[in-house]
Amino acid sequence: MPIIARLQPMNFGSHFRAYALRGGEAAEPIDPFLGVDHAWISAPTFPPHPHAGFSAVSYLFLDSETGVDNRDSLGNHNLIAPGGLHWTAAGRGVMHEEFPAETGKTVHMVQIFVNLARERQSDAPRTLSLAPEDVPVVQLPGIKIRVPLGRFGEIRSPLMPPTEVSLLDISLDAGAELSVPILAGQSAFVMPIYGKLAVNGEYYELDRFTLPAFPAQATAHSISLAATQGSVKAVVFSGRPLHQPVYWQGPMALASPEALAAAIAAYQHGDFGTLDSPIAPVDHT
């Protein structure tokens, strides 16, 4: 039986609306994920901010009206196009900012926070990107599966992130059913995006603020998805739990109080770099 995880509505002004999922001290029951925000953003909302100890991952749905202008203190400045993914592994610390490429148009995305193993939290920050056209796609009768992270069967994303996780963007036409394999030792959870989704025979909708999470099992298993009451979209997340403590302060999450204190001191000392220069439009061509 799944564990029921709960979503919380989260709004900032009139330009940011989200359903937020957060884990507990060790991100149970969604470890190694610390959280996911299913968001709609139509204007810059968050100023430049620090990250340390985990990865911030942005995946845009294909129905997003515009892309995301992404920049960081490593000198990266790029467009995340609808259907694309960008992974920022903060490691020992980085400054980061994202905002809609075109104000007034709505970005539809999931912002994913993935924990780093304790021994990788002091690594130098780095980034990975995947363009929409490079995301592998599995087509089955009435079913479309995009694989920006991880794998579905023999189909694998080309990205090799520092924490091995899967993200499957699944669209089901009315009447379609799909069995999603989950590897032994991996936890998983299913986030409805739209429509009334049957997961192992139980129904979930985004506006009901609940989703099913499946703790890691010793043997491989599968999750059944079905669109018995109209077409649906869902994202299935999975990964091997890290089973390590999480100490939060704002946008930093480390595996010990001492490491968190050191990250805060490094940020205050300016070791994360800066994003103080004026924003120049990214080349969208």
Tab-separated table of N, CA and C in Angstrom, residues 104-246:
chain	number	residue	atom	x	y	z
A	104	GLY	N	4.504	37.973	-18.524
A	104	GLY	CA	3.105	37.946	-18.936
A	104	GLY	C	2.689	36.627	-19.540
A	105	LYS	N	3.678	35.842	-20.008
A	105	LYS	CA	3.392	34.486	-20.455
A	105	LYS	C	3.715	33.526	-19.307
A	106	THR	N	2.988	32.425	-19.234
A	106	THR	CA	3.075	31.549	-18.070
A	106	THR	C	3.993	30.360	-18.315
A	107	VAL	N	4.935	30.186	-17.405
A	107	VAL	CA	5.773	28.997	-17.358
A	107	VAL	C	5.032	27.927	-16.561
A	108	HIS	N	4.939	26.734	-17.112
A	108	HIS	CA	4.355	25.585	-16.401
A	108	HIS	C	5.481	24.577	-16.187
A	109	MET	N	5.810	24.289	-14.933
A	109	MET	CA	7.031	23.538	-14.652
A	109	MET	C	6.938	22.785	-13.338
A	110	VAL	N	7.903	21.912	-13.128
A	110	VAL	CA	8.171	21.378	-11.794
A	110	VAL	C	9.589	21.790	-11.408
A	111	GLN	N	9.706	22.370	-10.227
A	111	GLN	CA	11.003	22.682	-9.625
A	111	GLN	C	11.262	21.585	-8.611
A	112	ILE	N	12.362	20.851	-8.792
A	112	ILE	CA	12.625	19.639	-8.025
A	112	ILE	C	13.884	19.848	-7.205
A	113	PHE	N	13.828	19.470	-5.941
A	113	PHE	CA	14.970	19.598	-5.046
A	113	PHE	C	15.445	18.185	-4.701
A	114	VAL	N	16.641	17.835	-5.178
A	114	VAL	CA	17.181	16.487	-5.040
A	114	VAL	C	18.380	16.538	-4.100
A	115	ASN	N	18.362	15.694	-3.093
A	115	ASN	CA	19.453	15.688	-2.126
A	115	ASN	C	20.729	15.153	-2.771
A	116	LEU	N	21.857	15.591	-2.246
A	116	LEU	CA	23.160	15.053	-2.613
A	116	LEU	C	23.661	14.162	-1.478
A	117	ALA	N	24.326	13.072	-1.832
A	117	ALA	CA	24.944	12.240	-0.808
A	117	ALA	C	25.921	13.079	0.020
A	118	ARG	N	26.019	12.766	1.280
A	118	ARG	CA	26.844	13.557	2.204
A	118	ARG	C	28.228	13.842	1.638
A	119	GLU	N	28.849	12.830	1.031
A	119	GLU	CA	30.213	12.994	0.539
A	119	GLU	C	30.294	13.878	-0.699
A	120	ARG	N	29.149	14.214	-1.324
A	120	ARG	CA	29.149	15.068	-2.511
A	120	ARG	C	28.693	16.492	-2.196
A	121	GLN	N	28.319	16.744	-0.955
A	121	GLN	CA	27.823	18.074	-0.616
A	121	GLN	C	28.923	19.120	-0.566
A	122	SER	N	30.172	18.700	-0.536
A	122	SER	CA	31.287	19.655	-0.567
A	122	SER	C	31.923	19.744	-1.949
A	123	ASP	N	31.311	19.099	-2.957
A	123	ASP	CA	31.830	19.193	-4.319
A	123	ASP	C	31.660	20.600	-4.872
A	124	ALA	N	32.452	20.937	-5.874
A	124	ALA	CA	32.258	22.207	-6.581
A	124	ALA	C	30.915	22.177	-7.301
A	125	PRO	N	30.207	23.300	-7.346
A	125	PRO	CA	28.916	23.322	-8.049
A	125	PRO	C	29.106	23.095	-9.542
A	126	ARG	N	28.090	22.474	-10.168
A	126	ARG	CA	28.121	22.255	-11.608
A	126	ARG	C	26.693	22.154	-12.130
A	127	THR	N	26.540	22.234	-13.440
A	127	THR	CA	25.212	22.194	-14.038
A	127	THR	C	25.161	21.189	-15.184
A	128	LEU	N	23.948	20.720	-15.459
A	128	LEU	CA	23.660	19.840	-16.588
A	128	LEU	C	22.398	20.359	-17.263
A	129	SER	N	22.320	20.265	-18.581
A	129	SER	CA	21.126	20.702	-19.301
A	129	SER	C	20.735	19.667	-20.334
A	130	LEU	N	19.437	19.602	-20.616
A	130	LEU	CA	18.905	18.714	-21.634
A	130	LEU	C	17.878	19.490	-22.450
A	131	ALA	N	18.150	19.662	-23.752
A	131	ALA	CA	17.233	20.372	-24.628
A	131	ALA	C	15.994	19.525	-24.903
A	132	PRO	N	14.859	20.165	-25.199
A	132	PRO	CA	13.622	19.403	-25.425
A	132	PRO	C	13.770	18.317	-26.479
A	133	GLU	N	14.482	18.624	-27.558
A	133	GLU	CA	14.604	17.649	-28.644
A	133	GLU	C	15.499	16.472	-28.292
A	134	ASP	N	16.240	16.577	-27.184
A	134	ASP	CA	17.117	15.492	-26.761
A	134	ASP	C	16.505	14.611	-25.678
A	135	VAL	N	15.289	14.931	-25.236
A	135	VAL	CA	14.608	14.106	-24.242
A	135	VAL	C	14.066	12.853	-24.928
A	136	PRO	N	14.475	11.657	-24.497
A	136	PRO	CA	13.938	10.441	-25.106
A	136	PRO	C	12.428	10.338	-24.888
A	137	VAL	N	11.730	9.795	-25.883
A	137	VAL	CA	10.278	9.661	-25.834
A	137	VAL	C	9.895	8.219	-26.159
A	138	VAL	N	8.996	7.666	-25.340
A	138	VAL	CA	8.428	6.342	-25.588
A	138	VAL	C	6.978	6.536	-26.002
A	139	GLN	N	6.618	6.014	-27.168
A	139	GLN	CA	5.247	6.105	-27.669
A	139	GLN	C	4.616	4.710	-27.639
A	140	LEU	N	3.498	4.593	-26.943
A	140	LEU	CA	2.704	3.372	-26.901
A	140	LEU	C	1.281	3.753	-27.283
A	141	PRO	N	0.422	2.811	-27.630
A	141	PRO	CA	-0.959	3.168	-27.992
A	141	PRO	C	-1.640	3.975	-26.886
A	142	GLY	N	-1.977	5.242	-27.193
A	142	GLY	CA	-2.651	6.103	-26.234
A	142	GLY	C	-1.767	6.634	-25.127
A	143	ILE	N	-0.455	6.445	-25.251
A	143	ILE	CA	0.468	6.782	-24.159
A	143	ILE	C	1.717	7.459	-24.726
A	144	LYS	N	2.147	8.530	-24.056
A	144	LYS	CA	3.416	9.184	-24.382
A	144	LYS	C	4.212	9.357	-23.100
A	145	ILE	N	5.458	8.888	-23.114
A	145	ILE	CA	6.322	8.963	-21.934
A	145	ILE	C	7.597	9.705	-22.324
A	146	ARG	N	7.826	10.866	-21.732
A	146	ARG	CA	9.092	11.588	-21.907
A	146	ARG	C	10.001	11.196	-20.744
A	147	VAL	N	11.288	10.998	-21.041
A	147	VAL	CA	12.238	10.480	-20.044
A	147	VAL	C	13.397	11.475	-19.886
A	148	PRO	N	13.166	12.627	-19.242
A	148	PRO	CA	14.261	13.591	-19.070
A	148	PRO	C	15.310	13.145	-18.064
A	149	LEU	N	14.928	12.289	-17.102
A	149	LEU	CA	15.880	11.768	-16.119
A	149	LEU	C	15.617	10.285	-15.917
A	150	GLY	N	16.698	9.524	-15.767
A	150	GLY	CA	16.539	8.114	-15.449
A	150	GLY	C	16.191	7.275	-16.662
A	151	ARG	N	15.265	6.333	-16.452
A	151	ARG	CA	14.980	5.388	-17.513
A	151	ARG	C	13.551	4.887	-17.445
A	152	PHE	N	13.075	4.415	-18.596
A	152	PHE	CA	11.835	3.642	-18.666
A	152	PHE	C	12.148	2.425	-19.519
A	153	GLY	N	12.192	1.258	-18.870
A	153	GLY	CA	12.611	0.062	-19.575
A	153	GLY	C	14.027	0.214	-20.076
A	154	GLU	N	14.234	0.029	-21.386
A	154	GLU	CA	15.564	0.150	-21.967
A	154	GLU	C	15.872	1.567	-22.444
A	155	ILE	N	14.903	2.478	-22.340
A	155	ILE	CA	15.092	3.862	-22.796
A	155	ILE	C	15.630	4.693	-21.640
A	156	ARG	N	16.769	5.344	-21.860
A	156	ARG	CA	17.457	6.058	-20.783
A	156	ARG	C	17.762	7.497	-21.204
A	157	SER	N	17.626	8.409	-20.254
A	157	SER	CA	18.048	9.790	-20.468
A	157	SER	C	19.561	9.849	-20.663
A	158	PRO	N	20.045	10.769	-21.505
A	158	PRO	CA	21.495	10.906	-21.669
A	158	PRO	C	22.189	11.583	-20.485
A	159	LEU	N	21.435	12.208	-19.581
A	159	LEU	CA	22.049	12.902	-18.450
A	159	LEU	C	22.521	11.905	-17.395
A	160	MET	N	23.656	12.211	-16.772
A	160	MET	CA	24.212	11.416	-15.676
A	160	MET	C	24.379	12.332	-14.470
A	161	PRO	N	23.311	12.589	-13.718
A	161	PRO	CA	23.378	13.552	-12.613
A	161	PRO	C	24.073	12.956	-11.392
A	162	PRO	N	24.463	13.804	-10.433
A	162	PRO	CA	25.191	13.324	-9.251
A	162	PRO	C	24.342	12.500	-8.301
A	163	THR	N	23.023	12.609	-8.365
A	163	THR	CA	22.113	11.724	-7.635
A	163	THR	C	21.259	11.024	-8.685
A	164	GLU	N	21.294	9.695	-8.692
A	164	GLU	CA	20.592	8.945	-9.737
A	164	GLU	C	19.101	8.881	-9.405
A	165	VAL	N	18.317	9.573	-10.217
A	165	VAL	CA	16.864	9.585	-10.044
A	165	VAL	C	16.200	9.476	-11.413
A	166	SER	N	14.923	9.130	-11.412
A	166	SER	CA	14.130	9.105	-12.635
A	166	SER	C	12.982	10.090	-12.537
A	167	LEU	N	12.695	10.740	-13.667
A	167	LEU	CA	11.535	11.604	-13.812
A	167	LEU	C	10.876	11.211	-15.130
A	168	LEU	N	9.643	10.714	-15.047
A	168	LEU	CA	8.883	10.296	-16.224
A	168	LEU	C	7.667	11.196	-16.365
A	169	ASP	N	7.603	11.916	-17.479
A	169	ASP	CA	6.475	12.791	-17.806
A	169	ASP	C	5.526	11.967	-18.686
A	170	ILE	N	4.386	11.564	-18.107
A	170	ILE	CA	3.521	10.572	-18.735
A	170	ILE	C	2.166	11.188	-19.088
A	171	SER	N	1.766	11.036	-20.340
A	171	SER	CA	0.440	11.458	-20.800
A	171	SER	C	-0.339	10.221	-21.233
A	172	LEU	N	-1.561	10.089	-20.718
A	172	LEU	CA	-2.422	8.951	-21.039
A	172	LEU	C	-3.702	9.461	-21.679
A	173	ASP	N	-4.038	8.942	-22.841
A	173	ASP	CA	-5.338	9.216	-23.433
A	173	ASP	C	-6.419	8.479	-22.643
A	174	ALA	N	-7.668	8.932	-22.791
A	174	ALA	CA	-8.786	8.284	-22.098
A	174	ALA	C	-8.784	6.789	-22.404
A	175	GLY	N	-8.866	5.995	-21.347
A	175	GLY	CA	-8.913	4.550	-21.474
A	175	GLY	C	-7.571	3.859	-21.461
A	176	ALA	N	-6.474	4.614	-21.493
A	176	ALA	CA	-5.145	4.004	-21.535
A	176	ALA	C	-4.693	3.566	-20.148
A	177	GLU	N	-3.895	2.524	-20.106
A	177	GLU	CA	-3.319	2.012	-18.867
A	177	GLU	C	-1.834	1.753	-19.075
A	178	LEU	N	-1.047	1.932	-18.015
A	178	LEU	CA	0.395	1.765	-18.107
A	178	LEU	C	0.927	1.190	-16.798
A	179	SER	N	1.846	0.238	-16.910
A	179	SER	CA	2.558	-0.293	-15.753
A	179	SER	C	3.961	0.301	-15.748
A	180	VAL	N	4.311	1.024	-14.684
A	180	VAL	CA	5.611	1.693	-14.573
A	180	VAL	C	6.517	0.869	-13.669
A	181	PRO	N	7.612	0.327	-14.201
A	181	PRO	CA	8.509	-0.484	-13.361
A	181	PRO	C	9.319	0.383	-12.408
A	182	ILE	N	9.458	-0.099	-11.168
A	182	ILE	CA	10.278	0.558	-10.150
A	182	ILE	C	11.360	-0.425	-9.732
A	183	LEU	N	12.602	0.000	-9.811
A	183	LEU	CA	13.714	-0.890	-9.513
A	183	LEU	C	13.771	-1.238	-8.028
A	184	ALA	N	14.336	-2.392	-7.727
A	184	ALA	CA	14.538	-2.800	-6.335
A	184	ALA	C	15.376	-1.760	-5.613
A	185	GLY	N	14.978	-1.446	-4.387
A	185	GLY	CA	15.719	-0.493	-3.570
A	185	GLY	C	15.411	0.953	-3.840
A	186	GLN	N	14.460	1.251	-4.743
A	186	GLN	CA	14.110	2.627	-5.050
A	186	GLN	C	12.736	2.983	-4.500
A	187	SER	N	12.625	4.185	-3.940
A	187	SER	CA	11.331	4.737	-3.561
A	187	SER	C	10.747	5.442	-4.779
A	188	ALA	N	9.437	5.697	-4.737
A	188	ALA	CA	8.781	6.344	-5.878
A	188	ALA	C	7.548	7.083	-5.396
A	189	PHE	N	7.144	8.105	-6.165
A	189	PHE	CA	5.863	8.756	-5.908
A	189	PHE	C	5.317	9.292	-7.222
A	190	VAL	N	4.001	9.490	-7.243
A	190	VAL	CA	3.300	9.892	-8.453
A	190	VAL	C	2.621	11.232	-8.206
A	191	MET	N	2.893	12.222	-9.055
A	191	MET	CA	2.283	13.541	-8.927
A	191	MET	C	1.305	13.763	-10.074
A	192	PRO	N	-0.007	13.820	-9.804
A	192	PRO	CA	-0.958	14.160	-10.868
A	192	PRO	C	-0.720	15.589	-11.345
A	193	ILE	N	-0.777	15.798	-12.656
A	193	ILE	CA	-0.611	17.129	-13.233
A	193	ILE	C	-1.957	17.665	-13.703
A	194	TYR	N	-2.713	16.860	-14.431
A	194	TYR	CA	-4.117	17.192	-14.700
A	194	TYR	C	-4.890	15.909	-14.946
A	195	GLY	N	-6.210	15.989	-14.737
A	195	GLY	CA	-7.072	14.844	-14.937
A	195	GLY	C	-7.210	13.996	-13.682
A	196	LYS	N	-8.093	13.021	-13.764
A	196	LYS	CA	-8.357	12.110	-12.658
A	196	LYS	C	-7.603	10.819	-12.921
A	197	LEU	N	-6.567	10.578	-12.136
A	197	LEU	CA	-5.616	9.506	-12.376
A	197	LEU	C	-5.860	8.357	-11.414
A	198	ALA	N	-5.959	7.139	-11.939
A	198	ALA	CA	-6.037	5.944	-11.101
A	198	ALA	C	-4.627	5.389	-10.918
A	199	VAL	N	-4.186	5.276	-9.661
A	199	VAL	CA	-2.885	4.707	-9.319
A	199	VAL	C	-3.142	3.457	-8.499
A	200	ASN	N	-2.816	2.306	-9.064
A	200	ASN	CA	-3.125	1.024	-8.421
A	200	ASN	C	-4.589	0.951	-7.998
A	201	GLY	N	-5.469	1.521	-8.839
A	201	GLY	CA	-6.904	1.438	-8.619
A	201	GLY	C	-7.497	2.520	-7.744
A	202	GLU	N	-6.663	3.396	-7.141
A	202	GLU	CA	-7.147	4.496	-6.316
A	202	GLU	C	-7.002	5.803	-7.097
A	203	TYR	N	-7.965	6.701	-6.948
A	203	TYR	CA	-7.999	7.915	-7.767
A	203	TYR	C	-7.350	9.098	-7.049
A	204	TYR	N	-6.612	9.882	-7.840
A	204	TYR	CA	-5.939	11.071	-7.334
A	204	TYR	C	-6.111	12.198	-8.345
A	205	GLU	N	-6.316	13.403	-7.822
A	205	GLU	CA	-6.376	14.611	-8.631
A	205	GLU	C	-5.564	15.684	-7.927
A	206	LEU	N	-4.986	16.579	-8.699
A	206	LEU	CA	-4.120	17.602	-8.119
A	206	LEU	C	-4.850	18.409	-7.049
A	207	ASP	N	-6.096	18.783	-7.313
A	207	ASP	CA	-6.819	19.648	-6.383
A	207	ASP	C	-7.240	18.953	-5.096
A	208	ARG	N	-7.001	17.665	-4.997
A	208	ARG	CA	-7.285	16.968	-3.739
A	208	ARG	C	-6.091	16.995	-2.791
A	209	PHE	N	-4.949	17.519	-3.255
A	209	PHE	CA	-3.774	17.771	-2.412
A	209	PHE	C	-3.149	16.508	-1.835
A	210	THR	N	-3.356	15.355	-2.451
A	210	THR	CA	-2.704	14.128	-1.998
A	210	THR	C	-2.089	13.425	-3.193
A	211	LEU	N	-1.047	12.661	-2.910
A	211	LEU	CA	-0.448	11.825	-3.940
A	211	LEU	C	0.118	10.574	-3.281
A	212	PRO	N	0.239	9.479	-4.044
A	212	PRO	CA	0.736	8.231	-3.466
A	212	PRO	C	2.255	8.133	-3.558
A	213	ALA	N	2.887	7.750	-2.449
A	213	ALA	CA	4.328	7.530	-2.389
A	213	ALA	C	4.580	6.086	-1.982
A	214	PHE	N	5.587	5.484	-2.606
A	214	PHE	CA	5.860	4.064	-2.415
A	214	PHE	C	7.268	3.887	-1.844
A	215	PRO	N	7.387	3.446	-0.591
A	215	PRO	CA	8.721	3.231	-0.019
A	215	PRO	C	9.501	2.180	-0.803
A	216	ALA	N	10.819	2.251	-0.690
A	216	ALA	CA	11.672	1.295	-1.383
A	216	ALA	C	11.371	-0.125	-0.926
A	217	GLN	N	11.408	-1.037	-1.881
A	217	GLN	CA	11.202	-2.454	-1.611
A	217	GLN	C	12.443	-3.241	-2.000
A	218	ALA	N	12.600	-4.430	-1.396
A	218	ALA	CA	13.780	-5.250	-1.659
A	218	ALA	C	13.773	-5.831	-3.065
A	219	THR	N	12.598	-5.936	-3.662
A	219	THR	CA	12.490	-6.486	-5.002
A	219	THR	C	11.843	-5.460	-5.929
A	220	ALA	N	12.074	-5.625	-7.221
A	220	ALA	CA	11.455	-4.733	-8.203
A	220	ALA	C	9.940	-4.909	-8.172
A	221	HIS	N	9.222	-3.836	-8.477
A	221	HIS	CA	7.755	-3.893	-8.519
A	221	HIS	C	7.284	-2.910	-9.573
A	222	SER	N	6.005	-2.707	-9.659
A	222	SER	CA	5.483	-1.777	-10.656
A	222	SER	C	4.318	-1.003	-10.072
A	223	ILE	N	4.055	0.157	-10.675
A	223	ILE	CA	2.932	1.011	-10.308
A	223	ILE	C	2.004	1.077	-11.512
A	224	SER	N	0.733	0.830	-11.278
A	224	SER	CA	-0.257	0.847	-12.358
A	224	SER	C	-0.897	2.223	-12.452
A	225	LEU	N	-0.873	2.809	-13.648
A	225	LEU	CA	-1.529	4.087	-13.924
A	225	LEU	C	-2.641	3.844	-14.939
A	226	ALA	N	-3.785	4.505	-14.753
A	226	ALA	CA	-4.889	4.335	-15.686
A	226	ALA	C	-5.669	5.630	-15.815
A	227	ALA	N	-6.138	5.892	-17.051
A	227	ALA	CA	-6.966	7.063	-17.347
A	227	ALA	C	-8.369	6.561	-17.678
A	228	THR	N	-9.105	6.199	-16.647
A	228	THR	CA	-10.428	5.607	-16.862
A	228	THR	C	-11.536	6.654	-16.967
A	229	GLN	N	-11.203	7.923	-16.620
A	229	GLN	CA	-12.215	8.977	-16.650
A	229	GLN	C	-11.703	10.207	-17.411
A	230	GLY	N	-11.193	9.975	-18.603
A	230	GLY	CA	-10.654	11.062	-19.409
A	230	GLY	C	-9.146	11.037	-19.441
A	231	SER	N	-8.569	11.864	-20.303
A	231	SER	CA	-7.117	11.903	-20.438
A	231	SER	C	-6.474	12.500	-19.187
A	232	VAL	N	-5.239	12.082	-18.929
A	232	VAL	CA	-4.525	12.546	-17.734
A	232	VAL	C	-3.054	12.765	-18.064
A	233	LYS	N	-2.406	13.557	-17.222
A	233	LYS	CA	-0.952	13.703	-17.231
A	233	LYS	C	-0.462	13.540	-15.805
A	234	ALA	N	0.666	12.862	-15.660
A	234	ALA	CA	1.265	12.657	-14.342
A	234	ALA	C	2.774	12.595	-14.502
A	235	VAL	N	3.466	12.848	-13.402
A	235	VAL	CA	4.910	12.664	-13.355
A	235	VAL	C	5.200	11.601	-12.302
A	236	VAL	N	6.002	10.613	-12.687
A	236	VAL	CA	6.443	9.581	-11.753
A	236	VAL	C	7.911	9.839	-11.421
A	237	PHE	N	8.195	9.996	-10.130
A	237	PHE	CA	9.548	10.218	-9.635
A	237	PHE	C	10.025	8.945	-8.922
A	238	SER	N	11.293	8.606	-9.072
A	238	SER	CA	11.838	7.477	-8.320
A	238	SER	C	13.332	7.677	-8.119
A	239	GLY	N	13.859	7.026	-7.083
A	239	GLY	CA	15.279	7.122	-6.787
A	239	GLY	C	15.620	6.303	-5.562
A	240	ARG	N	16.902	6.048	-5.362
A	240	ARG	CA	17.362	5.262	-4.215
A	240	ARG	C	17.510	6.187	-2.998
A	241	PRO	N	16.835	5.889	-1.895
A	241	PRO	CA	16.931	6.751	-0.706
A	241	PRO	C	18.370	6.856	-0.197
A	242	LEU	N	18.713	8.043	0.297
A	242	LEU	CA	20.040	8.273	0.853
A	242	LEU	C	20.103	7.972	2.352
A	243	HIS	N	18.958	8.010	3.021
A	243	HIS	CA	18.895	7.700	4.461
A	243	HIS	C	19.905	8.515	5.251
A	244	GLN	N	19.906	9.838	5.033
A	244	GLN	CA	20.794	10.696	5.793
A	244	GLN	C	19.992	11.877	6.336
A	245	PRO	N	20.416	12.439	7.451
A	245	PRO	CA	19.671	13.571	8.013
A	245	PRO	C	19.749	14.788	7.106
A	246	VAL	N	18.757	15.674	7.260
A	246	VAL	CA	18.694	16.903	6.466
A	246	VAL	C	18.512	18.075	7.419
